[in-house]
């Protein structure tokens, strides 16, 4: 079947590539300030949580975790904080259009593989950027700023159950 031919399995060890920022000794408040963001308890907690979480959490997952220590924190505020972190370049919004947005810390350039059954999102080493830039036919005068690649298919666990 076409789906089986398009299957792309990624080893679970690649589900999360290490973030250079995770080992950073810079305090989250200092990072927020350096990127021009107002330092608040909620922003510091959100940035710290993104540094600690494995995978690509949704805003709801982040909200659920933050509410344990910040019970009055609203989901709307979490979305606003994540939007500010993305705008400042501290975090990235990743995932499928139409599905729940997922978030990660900005790190070294990498691509993603997405399982169409379970929805897991895997970090994979970036290798398509220069190939796409070299082969894409773009409108005259168009300047490429960023290339995002998401390979869709089945993860090993879902493929074995199919």
XYZ file of C-alpha atoms in Angstrom:
162
model
C 0.000 0.000 0.000
C 1.156 3.605 -0.469
C 1.107 4.118 3.303
C 3.367 1.142 3.843
C 5.754 2.395 1.133
C 5.856 5.782 2.832
C 6.559 4.261 6.212
C 9.460 5.897 7.943
C 10.614 4.314 11.179
C 12.907 6.185 13.500
C 14.702 4.605 16.405
C 13.266 5.720 19.738
C 16.716 6.921 20.754
C 16.258 9.765 18.279
C 12.937 10.858 19.779
C 14.713 13.697 21.517
C 18.055 15.021 20.422
C 19.924 16.806 23.210
C 19.385 20.547 23.378
C 22.523 22.617 23.871
C 20.343 24.995 25.912
C 19.549 22.238 28.420
C 23.087 22.250 29.714
C 23.228 26.023 29.707
C 24.144 27.520 33.026
C 22.272 30.690 32.121
C 19.291 31.292 34.366
C 15.910 31.257 32.571
C 15.205 34.785 33.840
C 18.461 35.986 32.261
C 17.570 34.283 28.970
C 14.129 35.914 28.928
C 15.627 39.321 29.630
C 18.381 38.875 27.032
C 15.701 38.130 24.426
C 13.747 41.262 25.315
C 10.983 39.585 27.292
C 9.579 40.806 30.584
C 10.534 38.371 33.352
C 7.515 36.902 35.168
C 7.147 33.851 37.421
C 4.962 32.180 34.810
C 7.419 32.787 31.954
C 10.356 31.534 34.004
C 8.366 28.424 34.993
C 7.332 27.757 31.383
C 10.868 28.125 30.028
C 12.248 25.957 32.825
C 9.609 23.294 32.112
C 10.462 23.256 28.391
C 14.101 22.724 29.380
C 13.118 19.704 31.500
C 10.433 18.033 29.384
C 11.234 15.258 26.940
C 9.434 15.234 23.626
C 7.281 17.901 22.057
C 4.554 18.875 24.539
C 1.292 20.577 23.585
C 0.132 23.756 25.310
C -2.384 21.633 27.253
C 0.358 19.296 28.477
C 2.496 22.260 29.521
C -0.494 23.849 31.259
C -1.284 20.619 33.136
C 2.291 20.370 34.422
C 2.546 24.064 35.367
C -0.762 24.068 37.248
C 0.744 21.766 39.868
C 2.820 24.686 41.163
C 0.782 27.564 39.722
C -2.867 26.570 40.290
C -4.277 29.908 39.093
C -2.414 29.815 35.769
C -4.855 29.819 32.844
C -4.477 27.967 29.561
C -4.835 31.320 27.786
C -1.794 32.632 29.672
C 0.206 29.526 28.715
C -0.647 30.121 25.039
C 0.403 33.772 25.364
C 3.691 32.807 27.032
C 4.442 30.166 24.406
C 3.655 32.692 21.657
C 6.073 35.179 23.218
C 8.795 32.509 23.548
C 8.344 31.522 19.897
C 8.356 35.159 18.743
C 11.547 35.812 20.728
C 13.247 32.745 19.229
C 13.541 30.849 22.514
C 11.063 28.143 21.522
C 9.629 26.700 18.332
C 6.120 25.646 17.384
C 6.237 22.276 15.631
C 3.733 19.723 14.438
C 1.042 19.050 11.924
C -1.247 21.716 10.566
C -4.701 20.966 11.893
C -3.372 19.019 14.870
C -2.393 20.358 18.246
C 0.644 22.606 18.086
C 3.633 21.183 19.896
C 6.520 23.132 21.334
C 10.238 22.665 21.888
C 13.196 24.773 22.864
C 15.073 26.306 19.977
C 18.173 24.238 19.495
C 20.536 23.226 16.781
C 18.884 22.743 13.400
C 16.968 19.468 13.089
C 14.016 18.006 11.228
C 11.077 15.917 12.409
C 9.437 12.584 11.658
C 5.754 12.276 12.575
C 3.821 9.037 13.107
C 0.398 9.240 11.467
C -1.111 6.720 13.917
C 0.097 7.650 17.403
C 1.090 11.240 16.593
C 4.554 10.982 18.153
C 7.005 13.500 16.830
C 10.674 12.519 16.583
C 13.699 14.781 16.221
C 15.974 13.627 13.395
C 19.258 15.089 12.161
C 18.777 17.856 9.592
C 19.875 16.838 6.145
C 17.266 18.081 3.690
C 17.719 21.850 4.094
C 20.544 22.356 1.584
C 19.023 19.836 -0.844
C 15.674 21.665 -0.818
C 17.311 25.079 -1.120
C 19.320 23.869 -4.096
C 16.411 22.267 -5.960
C 13.359 24.331 -5.101
C 11.970 26.569 -7.817
C 11.093 29.772 -6.019
C 9.397 32.968 -7.169
C 11.810 35.588 -8.494
C 13.415 37.521 -5.660
C 12.156 35.133 -2.963
C 14.593 34.825 -0.053
C 14.497 31.579 1.983
C 14.831 32.248 5.696
C 14.069 28.832 7.081
C 13.228 25.344 5.832
C 11.143 23.015 7.995
C 10.956 19.334 7.096
C 8.524 16.841 8.615
C 8.607 13.301 7.303
C 5.309 11.509 7.835
C 4.869 7.771 8.192
C 4.684 5.094 10.874
C 6.923 4.761 13.898
C 8.389 1.359 14.643
C 5.844 0.602 17.396
C 2.825 1.412 15.199
C 4.326 -0.318 12.151
C 4.760 -3.519 14.138
C 1.106 -3.350 15.271
C -0.214 -2.664 11.742
